[in-house]
Amino acid sequence: MIIDSHCHLDRLGPDMSDEQLDEIVAAADKAGVNAMLCAGVTLEAFPGLLRVVERFDNVVGAVGVHPLEDEGCKEPDVESLVQMSAHPKIVAIGETGLDFYYKPDSEAMQLKRFETQLQAAQQAQLPVIIHSRQAQQQTVDMIRALKPEAGGVLHCFTESEEMARQVLDEGLYISISGIVTFRNAAALRDVVKMVPLDRLLVETDSPYLAPVPHRGKPNRPEHTAVVARYIAELKGVSLEQISEQTTANFFSLFPKARNTLKLAE
Ligand SMILES: [Zn+2]
Ligand SMILES: [Zn+2]
């Protein structure tokens, strides 16, 4: 079993029908990707996310506000996040974090949002899903200042080996997406070789970032299998070992998912 630790099943398209959604989850299951976590992006979209996670026994979710979402969207507050995360299928706070690659101008807003969500994670005693791009120092500083006690993951990791070591030192996990298969991702491949097996997660971040050879098409959770296979080769271990270890890691990081993910035996 492989778990897609980060996807956006609720964002696969504005006109996504239940039947198409069913087909996508069934295709993932068939590819050995038997469970997935749907990350939150805005509070406005949260009811739609809940609809998706409630529809499937093998999908859990998270509640959060993405750092790049327009400033017009509702700002999160600790109390609302804690309340929303009480839902039995919501297993984490996120995605949150900092992204100064696309929006360097909104640093103050992003820092405040990130801080609020780390506080919510602390209060709810839930792990936090962190997005970080071109914001290494600020991300690490924030993690050190507001230590996520229930743990966390740097999702879709693309930053430096130095940052990887720093967040590993803080006890966090590192999740790898299909970017690892991209031609220009040599530095990321070195990071993957360095990260201990028991701290790795795999994801698609679908519908974004389809891995080679699916680039240019909408990504789908089933492609987590492509990522897992690629990492197995990079690390010189079997696909089975990667699948088992990343699944065990997923349940260590998201213990609430153990109670709610009703997986086929
Ligand atoms: Zn992200
Ligand atoms: Zn995402």
PDB file of C-alpha atoms and ligand atoms in Angstrom:
ATOM      1  CA  MET A   1       0.000   0.000   0.000  1.00  0.00           C
ATOM      2  CA  ILE A   2       1.135   3.494  -0.923  1.00  0.00           C
ATOM      3  CA  ILE A   3      -0.424   6.643   0.566  1.00  0.00           C
ATOM      4  CA  ASP A   4      -0.612   9.923  -1.325  1.00  0.00           C
ATOM      5  CA  SER A   5       0.185  12.174   1.626  1.00  0.00           C
ATOM      6  CA  HIS A   6      -0.806  15.367  -0.175  1.00  0.00           C
ATOM      7  CA  CYS A   7      -3.280  15.928  -2.961  1.00  0.00           C
ATOM      8  CA  HIS A   8      -6.118  18.268  -3.818  1.00  0.00           C
ATOM      9  CA  LEU A   9      -8.928  15.954  -4.838  1.00  0.00           C
ATOM     10  CA  ASP A  10     -11.369  18.794  -4.377  1.00  0.00           C
ATOM     11  CA  ARG A  11      -9.553  20.915  -6.973  1.00  0.00           C
ATOM     12  CA  LEU A  12      -9.377  18.544  -9.903  1.00  0.00           C
ATOM     13  CA  GLY A  13     -11.622  20.833 -11.888  1.00  0.00           C
ATOM     14  CA  PRO A  14     -14.578  23.116 -11.356  1.00  0.00           C
ATOM     15  CA  ASP A  15     -16.996  20.728 -13.042  1.00  0.00           C
ATOM     16  CA  MET A  16     -15.718  17.518 -11.518  1.00  0.00           C
ATOM     17  CA  SER A  17     -18.646  15.163 -11.132  1.00  0.00           C
ATOM     18  CA  ASP A  18     -18.963  12.558  -8.395  1.00  0.00           C
ATOM     19  CA  GLU A  19     -18.537   9.876 -11.054  1.00  0.00           C
ATOM     20  CA  GLN A  20     -15.226  11.343 -12.237  1.00  0.00           C
ATOM     21  CA  LEU A  21     -14.061  11.607  -8.663  1.00  0.00           C
ATOM     22  CA  ASP A  22     -15.031   7.977  -8.059  1.00  0.00           C
ATOM     23  CA  GLU A  23     -13.075   6.970 -11.158  1.00  0.00           C
ATOM     24  CA  ILE A  24      -9.951   8.830  -9.985  1.00  0.00           C
ATOM     25  CA  VAL A  25     -10.026   7.298  -6.497  1.00  0.00           C
ATOM     26  CA  ALA A  26     -10.680   3.826  -7.951  1.00  0.00           C
ATOM     27  CA  ALA A  27      -7.767   4.223 -10.406  1.00  0.00           C
ATOM     28  CA  ALA A  28      -5.477   5.204  -7.521  1.00  0.00           C
ATOM     29  CA  ASP A  29      -6.603   2.174  -5.545  1.00  0.00           C
ATOM     30  CA  LYS A  30      -5.895  -0.059  -8.545  1.00  0.00           C
ATOM     31  CA  ALA A  31      -2.387   1.423  -8.835  1.00  0.00           C
ATOM     32  CA  GLY A  32      -1.699   0.492  -5.200  1.00  0.00           C
ATOM     33  CA  VAL A  33      -2.305   4.016  -3.910  1.00  0.00           C
ATOM     34  CA  ASN A  34      -4.908   2.896  -1.422  1.00  0.00           C
ATOM     35  CA  ALA A  35      -5.286   6.042   0.652  1.00  0.00           C
ATOM     36  CA  MET A  36      -4.822   9.770   0.291  1.00  0.00           C
ATOM     37  CA  LEU A  37      -4.807  13.005   2.241  1.00  0.00           C
ATOM     38  CA  CYS A  38      -6.554  15.999   0.751  1.00  0.00           C
ATOM     39  CA  ALA A  39      -4.881  19.223   1.929  1.00  0.00           C
ATOM     40  CA  GLY A  40      -6.830  22.396   2.657  1.00  0.00           C
ATOM     41  CA  VAL A  41      -6.288  25.571   0.656  1.00  0.00           C
ATOM     42  CA  THR A  42      -8.903  28.091   1.818  1.00  0.00           C
ATOM     43  CA  LEU A  43     -11.613  28.159   4.449  1.00  0.00           C
ATOM     44  CA  GLU A  44     -14.121  28.962   1.716  1.00  0.00           C
ATOM     45  CA  ALA A  45     -13.241  25.664   0.017  1.00  0.00           C
ATOM     46  CA  PHE A  46     -13.408  23.653   3.235  1.00  0.00           C
ATOM     47  CA  PRO A  47     -17.052  22.501   2.847  1.00  0.00           C
ATOM     48  CA  GLY A  48     -16.165  21.159  -0.625  1.00  0.00           C
ATOM     49  CA  LEU A  49     -13.130  19.366   0.781  1.00  0.00           C
ATOM     50  CA  LEU A  50     -15.268  17.808   3.515  1.00  0.00           C
ATOM     51  CA  ARG A  51     -17.716  16.588   0.889  1.00  0.00           C
ATOM     52  CA  VAL A  52     -14.866  14.761  -0.865  1.00  0.00           C
ATOM     53  CA  VAL A  53     -13.293  13.241   2.249  1.00  0.00           C
ATOM     54  CA  GLU A  54     -16.671  12.115   3.557  1.00  0.00           C
ATOM     55  CA  ARG A  55     -17.449  10.419   0.262  1.00  0.00           C
ATOM     56  CA  PHE A  56     -14.516   7.988   0.486  1.00  0.00           C
ATOM     57  CA  ASP A  57     -13.446   5.641   3.263  1.00  0.00           C
ATOM     58  CA  ASN A  58      -9.819   5.914   2.146  1.00  0.00           C
ATOM     59  CA  VAL A  59      -9.504   9.700   2.030  1.00  0.00           C
ATOM     60  CA  VAL A  60      -8.721  11.989   4.957  1.00  0.00           C
ATOM     61  CA  GLY A  61      -8.241  15.741   4.937  1.00  0.00           C
ATOM     62  CA  ALA A  62      -6.611  18.775   6.483  1.00  0.00           C
ATOM     63  CA  VAL A  63      -7.845  22.286   7.139  1.00  0.00           C
ATOM     64  CA  GLY A  64      -5.716  25.306   6.329  1.00  0.00           C
ATOM     65  CA  VAL A  65      -5.093  28.380   4.218  1.00  0.00           C
ATOM     66  CA  HIS A  66      -2.368  28.275   1.567  1.00  0.00           C
ATOM     67  CA  PRO A  67       0.226  31.087   1.672  1.00  0.00           C
ATOM     68  CA  LEU A  68      -0.423  32.041  -1.953  1.00  0.00           C
ATOM     69  CA  GLU A  69      -4.190  32.355  -1.727  1.00  0.00           C
ATOM     70  CA  ASP A  70      -5.415  35.835  -2.514  1.00  0.00           C
ATOM     71  CA  GLU A  71      -5.516  38.304   0.281  1.00  0.00           C
ATOM     72  CA  GLY A  72      -9.232  38.588  -0.357  1.00  0.00           C
ATOM     73  CA  CYS A  73      -9.869  35.140   1.079  1.00  0.00           C
ATOM     74  CA  LYS A  74     -10.942  34.685   4.674  1.00  0.00           C
ATOM     75  CA  GLU A  75      -8.020  34.891   7.093  1.00  0.00           C
ATOM     76  CA  PRO A  76      -7.842  31.939   9.465  1.00  0.00           C
ATOM     77  CA  ASP A  77      -8.101  32.355  13.210  1.00  0.00           C
ATOM     78  CA  VAL A  78      -6.983  29.821  15.764  1.00  0.00           C
ATOM     79  CA  GLU A  79     -10.417  29.145  17.179  1.00  0.00           C
ATOM     80  CA  SER A  80     -12.111  28.408  13.829  1.00  0.00           C
ATOM     81  CA  LEU A  81      -9.263  26.171  12.701  1.00  0.00           C
ATOM     82  CA  VAL A  82      -9.366  24.187  15.925  1.00  0.00           C
ATOM     83  CA  GLN A  83     -13.119  23.843  15.601  1.00  0.00           C
ATOM     84  CA  MET A  84     -12.965  22.677  11.975  1.00  0.00           C
ATOM     85  CA  SER A  85     -10.160  20.249  12.741  1.00  0.00           C
ATOM     86  CA  ALA A  86     -12.343  18.470  15.290  1.00  0.00           C
ATOM     87  CA  HIS A  87     -14.053  16.657  12.401  1.00  0.00           C
ATOM     88  CA  PRO A  88     -13.113  12.947  12.656  1.00  0.00           C
ATOM     89  CA  LYS A  89     -11.665  12.889   9.125  1.00  0.00           C
ATOM     90  CA  ILE A  90      -9.548  16.030   9.481  1.00  0.00           C
ATOM     91  CA  VAL A  91      -6.138  14.791  10.592  1.00  0.00           C
ATOM     92  CA  ALA A  92      -3.891  17.857  10.236  1.00  0.00           C
ATOM     93  CA  ILE A  93      -3.645  21.635   9.921  1.00  0.00           C
ATOM     94  CA  GLY A  94      -2.538  22.830   6.483  1.00  0.00           C
ATOM     95  CA  GLU A  95      -1.424  23.436   4.041  1.00  0.00           C
ATOM     96  CA  THR A  96       0.254  26.500   5.426  1.00  0.00           C
ATOM     97  CA  GLY A  97       3.752  27.938   5.144  1.00  0.00           C
ATOM     98  CA  LEU A  98       5.652  30.543   3.187  1.00  0.00           C
ATOM     99  CA  ASP A  99       6.153  31.071  -0.542  1.00  0.00           C
ATOM    100  CA  PHE A 100       8.242  34.064  -1.563  1.00  0.00           C
ATOM    101  CA  TYR A 101       8.875  32.697  -5.040  1.00  0.00           C
ATOM    102  CA  TYR A 102       5.507  33.702  -6.398  1.00  0.00           C
ATOM    103  CA  LYS A 103       4.545  36.364  -3.887  1.00  0.00           C
ATOM    104  CA  PRO A 104       7.495  38.072  -2.211  1.00  0.00           C
ATOM    105  CA  ASP A 105       5.322  41.124  -1.556  1.00  0.00           C
ATOM    106  CA  SER A 106       2.969  39.431   0.848  1.00  0.00           C
ATOM    107  CA  GLU A 107       5.606  38.395   3.378  1.00  0.00           C
ATOM    108  CA  ALA A 108       3.910  40.013   6.387  1.00  0.00           C
ATOM    109  CA  MET A 109       0.530  38.460   5.572  1.00  0.00           C
ATOM    110  CA  GLN A 110       2.103  35.036   4.971  1.00  0.00           C
ATOM    111  CA  LEU A 111       4.054  35.125   8.227  1.00  0.00           C
ATOM    112  CA  LYS A 112       0.944  35.989  10.198  1.00  0.00           C
ATOM    113  CA  ARG A 113      -1.095  33.231   8.550  1.00  0.00           C
ATOM    114  CA  PHE A 114       1.635  30.686   9.154  1.00  0.00           C
ATOM    115  CA  GLU A 115       1.914  31.699  12.796  1.00  0.00           C
ATOM    116  CA  THR A 116      -1.855  31.418  13.304  1.00  0.00           C
ATOM    117  CA  GLN A 117      -1.907  27.934  11.794  1.00  0.00           C
ATOM    118  CA  LEU A 118       1.052  26.744  13.865  1.00  0.00           C
ATOM    119  CA  GLN A 119      -0.780  27.966  16.948  1.00  0.00           C
ATOM    120  CA  ALA A 120      -3.930  26.134  15.856  1.00  0.00           C
ATOM    121  CA  ALA A 121      -1.931  22.936  15.320  1.00  0.00           C
ATOM    122  CA  GLN A 122      -0.537  23.329  18.797  1.00  0.00           C
ATOM    123  CA  GLN A 123      -3.937  23.869  20.353  1.00  0.00           C
ATOM    124  CA  ALA A 124      -5.575  21.031  18.424  1.00  0.00           C
ATOM    125  CA  GLN A 125      -2.508  18.822  18.983  1.00  0.00           C
ATOM    126  CA  LEU A 126      -2.485  17.982  15.292  1.00  0.00           C
ATOM    127  CA  PRO A 127       0.464  17.829  12.898  1.00  0.00           C
ATOM    128  CA  VAL A 128       1.022  20.638  10.430  1.00  0.00           C
ATOM    129  CA  ILE A 129       1.524  20.427   6.659  1.00  0.00           C
ATOM    130  CA  ILE A 130       4.063  23.033   5.561  1.00  0.00           C
ATOM    131  CA  HIS A 131       4.636  24.497   2.097  1.00  0.00           C
ATOM    132  CA  SER A 132       7.922  26.381   1.672  1.00  0.00           C
ATOM    133  CA  ARG A 133       9.397  27.915  -1.437  1.00  0.00           C
ATOM    134  CA  GLN A 134      12.231  30.402  -1.493  1.00  0.00           C
ATOM    135  CA  ALA A 135      11.584  31.019   2.189  1.00  0.00           C
ATOM    136  CA  GLN A 136      14.044  28.667   3.840  1.00  0.00           C
ATOM    137  CA  GLN A 137      15.312  30.805   6.674  1.00  0.00           C
ATOM    138  CA  GLN A 138      11.933  32.273   7.601  1.00  0.00           C
ATOM    139  CA  THR A 139      10.301  28.828   7.528  1.00  0.00           C
ATOM    140  CA  VAL A 140      12.961  27.280   9.739  1.00  0.00           C
ATOM    141  CA  ASP A 141      12.880  30.256  12.112  1.00  0.00           C
ATOM    142  CA  MET A 142       9.110  29.975  12.469  1.00  0.00           C
ATOM    143  CA  ILE A 143       9.292  26.214  13.085  1.00  0.00           C
ATOM    144  CA  ARG A 144      11.945  26.754  15.738  1.00  0.00           C
ATOM    145  CA  ALA A 145       9.981  29.525  17.419  1.00  0.00           C
ATOM    146  CA  LEU A 146       6.616  27.733  17.431  1.00  0.00           C
ATOM    147  CA  LYS A 147       7.756  24.131  17.592  1.00  0.00           C
ATOM    148  CA  PRO A 148       4.939  21.967  16.220  1.00  0.00           C
ATOM    149  CA  GLU A 149       4.588  19.527  19.115  1.00  0.00           C
ATOM    150  CA  ALA A 150       2.408  17.097  17.208  1.00  0.00           C
ATOM    151  CA  GLY A 151       4.919  17.069  14.368  1.00  0.00           C
ATOM    152  CA  GLY A 152       4.730  18.130  10.795  1.00  0.00           C
ATOM    153  CA  VAL A 153       5.868  17.653   7.239  1.00  0.00           C
ATOM    154  CA  LEU A 154       7.582  19.843   4.682  1.00  0.00           C
ATOM    155  CA  HIS A 155       5.441  18.899   1.720  1.00  0.00           C
ATOM    156  CA  CYS A 156       6.550  18.877  -1.926  1.00  0.00           C
ATOM    157  CA  PHE A 157      10.066  19.529  -0.747  1.00  0.00           C
ATOM    158  CA  THR A 158      12.282  21.390  -3.246  1.00  0.00           C
ATOM    159  CA  GLU A 159      14.554  23.408  -1.005  1.00  0.00           C
ATOM    160  CA  SER A 160      18.211  22.835  -0.123  1.00  0.00           C
ATOM    161  CA  GLU A 161      19.880  19.909   1.589  1.00  0.00           C
ATOM    162  CA  GLU A 162      20.806  22.282   4.400  1.00  0.00           C
ATOM    163  CA  MET A 163      17.153  23.103   5.003  1.00  0.00           C
ATOM    164  CA  ALA A 164      16.253  19.408   4.846  1.00  0.00           C
ATOM    165  CA  ARG A 165      18.758  18.730   7.623  1.00  0.00           C
ATOM    166  CA  GLN A 166      17.416  21.609   9.690  1.00  0.00           C
ATOM    167  CA  VAL A 167      13.810  20.445   9.530  1.00  0.00           C
ATOM    168  CA  LEU A 168      14.820  16.831  10.147  1.00  0.00           C
ATOM    169  CA  ASP A 169      16.608  18.106  13.260  1.00  0.00           C
ATOM    170  CA  GLU A 170      13.314  19.642  14.355  1.00  0.00           C
ATOM    171  CA  GLY A 171      11.726  16.189  14.086  1.00  0.00           C
ATOM    172  CA  LEU A 172       9.711  16.892  10.945  1.00  0.00           C
ATOM    173  CA  TYR A 173       9.107  14.652   7.938  1.00  0.00           C
ATOM    174  CA  ILE A 174       9.920  15.441   4.319  1.00  0.00           C
ATOM    175  CA  SER A 175       7.466  14.633   1.562  1.00  0.00           C
ATOM    176  CA  ILE A 176       8.564  14.141  -2.030  1.00  0.00           C
ATOM    177  CA  SER A 177       6.413  14.801  -5.083  1.00  0.00           C
ATOM    178  CA  GLY A 178       6.808  14.030  -8.779  1.00  0.00           C
ATOM    179  CA  ILE A 179       9.256  16.925  -9.062  1.00  0.00           C
ATOM    180  CA  VAL A 180      11.932  14.385  -8.126  1.00  0.00           C
ATOM    181  CA  THR A 181      11.521  12.864 -11.607  1.00  0.00           C
ATOM    182  CA  PHE A 182      12.102  16.178 -13.411  1.00  0.00           C
ATOM    183  CA  ARG A 183      15.255  16.535 -15.457  1.00  0.00           C
ATOM    184  CA  ASN A 184      16.436  19.631 -13.580  1.00  0.00           C
ATOM    185  CA  ALA A 185      15.905  18.168 -10.098  1.00  0.00           C
ATOM    186  CA  ALA A 186      19.408  16.821  -9.457  1.00  0.00           C
ATOM    187  CA  ALA A 187      19.726  18.727  -6.158  1.00  0.00           C
ATOM    188  CA  LEU A 188      16.429  17.315  -4.939  1.00  0.00           C
ATOM    189  CA  ARG A 189      17.568  13.799  -5.823  1.00  0.00           C
ATOM    190  CA  ASP A 190      20.601  14.349  -3.582  1.00  0.00           C
ATOM    191  CA  VAL A 191      18.246  15.430  -0.778  1.00  0.00           C
ATOM    192  CA  VAL A 192      16.186  12.256  -1.234  1.00  0.00           C
ATOM    193  CA  LYS A 193      19.300  10.118  -1.000  1.00  0.00           C
ATOM    194  CA  MET A 194      20.170  11.835   2.283  1.00  0.00           C
ATOM    195  CA  VAL A 195      16.764  11.775   4.036  1.00  0.00           C
ATOM    196  CA  PRO A 196      16.462   8.700   6.281  1.00  0.00           C
ATOM    197  CA  LEU A 197      13.799   6.233   5.125  1.00  0.00           C
ATOM    198  CA  ASP A 198      11.861   6.619   8.354  1.00  0.00           C
ATOM    199  CA  ARG A 199      11.331  10.354   7.745  1.00  0.00           C
ATOM    200  CA  LEU A 200      10.101  10.227   4.139  1.00  0.00           C
ATOM    201  CA  LEU A 201       6.603  10.616   2.760  1.00  0.00           C
ATOM    202  CA  VAL A 202       5.403  10.503  -0.846  1.00  0.00           C
ATOM    203  CA  GLU A 203       2.756  12.612  -2.539  1.00  0.00           C
ATOM    204  CA  THR A 204       1.460  13.930  -5.845  1.00  0.00           C
ATOM    205  CA  ASP A 205       0.183  17.433  -4.968  1.00  0.00           C
ATOM    206  CA  SER A 206      -2.268  16.547  -7.743  1.00  0.00           C
ATOM    207  CA  PRO A 207      -3.770  17.968  -9.867  1.00  0.00           C
ATOM    208  CA  TYR A 208      -0.470  19.859 -10.079  1.00  0.00           C
ATOM    209  CA  LEU A 209       3.043  18.614 -10.891  1.00  0.00           C
ATOM    210  CA  ALA A 210       2.507  15.431 -12.888  1.00  0.00           C
ATOM    211  CA  PRO A 211       5.694  13.328 -12.813  1.00  0.00           C
ATOM    212  CA  VAL A 212       7.642  12.160 -15.864  1.00  0.00           C
ATOM    213  CA  PRO A 213       6.282  10.635 -18.155  1.00  0.00           C
ATOM    214  CA  HIS A 214       2.923  12.287 -17.436  1.00  0.00           C
ATOM    215  CA  ARG A 215       4.110  15.897 -17.490  1.00  0.00           C
ATOM    216  CA  GLY A 216       1.748  18.420 -19.023  1.00  0.00           C
ATOM    217  CA  LYS A 217      -1.336  16.423 -18.051  1.00  0.00           C
ATOM    218  CA  PRO A 218      -3.372  16.904 -14.886  1.00  0.00           C
ATOM    219  CA  ASN A 219      -1.743  14.884 -12.142  1.00  0.00           C
ATOM    220  CA  ARG A 220      -3.680  12.131 -10.355  1.00  0.00           C
ATOM    221  CA  PRO A 221      -3.148  10.406  -6.985  1.00  0.00           C
ATOM    222  CA  GLU A 222      -2.360   7.110  -8.764  1.00  0.00           C
ATOM    223  CA  HIS A 223       0.959   8.675  -9.827  1.00  0.00           C
ATOM    224  CA  THR A 224       2.199   8.471  -6.230  1.00  0.00           C
ATOM    225  CA  ALA A 225       3.225   4.988  -7.353  1.00  0.00           C
ATOM    226  CA  VAL A 226       5.537   6.574  -9.962  1.00  0.00           C
ATOM    227  CA  VAL A 227       7.132   8.740  -7.260  1.00  0.00           C
ATOM    228  CA  ALA A 228       7.550   5.779  -4.891  1.00  0.00           C
ATOM    229  CA  ARG A 229       9.128   3.642  -7.602  1.00  0.00           C
ATOM    230  CA  TYR A 230      11.503   6.430  -8.557  1.00  0.00           C
ATOM    231  CA  ILE A 231      12.601   6.953  -4.937  1.00  0.00           C
ATOM    232  CA  ALA A 232      13.099   3.215  -4.468  1.00  0.00           C
ATOM    233  CA  GLU A 233      15.530   3.238  -7.402  1.00  0.00           C
ATOM    234  CA  LEU A 234      17.309   6.349  -6.139  1.00  0.00           C
ATOM    235  CA  LYS A 235      17.801   4.865  -2.697  1.00  0.00           C
ATOM    236  CA  GLY A 236      18.577   1.392  -3.988  1.00  0.00           C
ATOM    237  CA  VAL A 237      15.784  -0.322  -2.067  1.00  0.00           C
ATOM    238  CA  SER A 238      12.700  -2.225  -3.179  1.00  0.00           C
ATOM    239  CA  LEU A 239       9.426  -0.533  -4.041  1.00  0.00           C
ATOM    240  CA  GLU A 240       7.861  -2.673  -1.336  1.00  0.00           C
ATOM    241  CA  GLN A 241      10.209  -1.247   1.247  1.00  0.00           C
ATOM    242  CA  ILE A 242       9.434   2.337   0.209  1.00  0.00           C
ATOM    243  CA  SER A 243       5.699   1.628   0.228  1.00  0.00           C
ATOM    244  CA  GLU A 244       5.731  -0.015   3.649  1.00  0.00           C
ATOM    245  CA  GLN A 245       8.007   2.553   5.252  1.00  0.00           C
ATOM    246  CA  THR A 246       6.274   5.659   3.882  1.00  0.00           C
ATOM    247  CA  THR A 247       2.902   4.212   4.890  1.00  0.00           C
ATOM    248  CA  ALA A 248       4.174   3.542   8.418  1.00  0.00           C
ATOM    249  CA  ASN A 249       5.577   7.091   8.487  1.00  0.00           C
ATOM    250  CA  PHE A 250       2.225   8.481   7.374  1.00  0.00           C
ATOM    251  CA  PHE A 251       0.434   6.840  10.280  1.00  0.00           C
ATOM    252  CA  SER A 252       3.117   7.932  12.760  1.00  0.00           C
ATOM    253  CA  LEU A 253       2.761  11.534  11.635  1.00  0.00           C
ATOM    254  CA  PHE A 254      -1.031  11.494  11.267  1.00  0.00           C
ATOM    255  CA  PRO A 255      -2.170   9.173  14.076  1.00  0.00           C
ATOM    256  CA  LYS A 256      -5.755  10.402  13.760  1.00  0.00           C
ATOM    257  CA  ALA A 257      -5.826   8.849  10.278  1.00  0.00           C
ATOM    258  CA  ARG A 258      -5.458   5.439  11.900  1.00  0.00           C
ATOM    259  CA  ASN A 259      -8.913   5.683  13.400  1.00  0.00           C
ATOM    260  CA  THR A 260     -10.617   7.061  10.344  1.00  0.00           C
ATOM    261  CA  LEU A 261      -9.012   5.444   7.321  1.00  0.00           C
ATOM    262  CA  LYS A 262     -11.024   2.336   6.811  1.00  0.00           C
ATOM    263  CA  LEU A 263      -8.771   0.481   4.468  1.00  0.00           C
ATOM    264  CA  ALA A 264      -9.602  -2.677   2.630  1.00  0.00           C
ATOM    265  CA  GLU A 265      -7.590  -5.486   4.203  1.00  0.00           C
TER     266      GLU A 265
HETATM  267 ZN    ZN B   1       2.012  23.302  -1.425  1.00  0.00          ZN
HETATM  268 ZN    ZN B   2      -0.748  21.357  -2.105  1.00  0.00          ZN
END
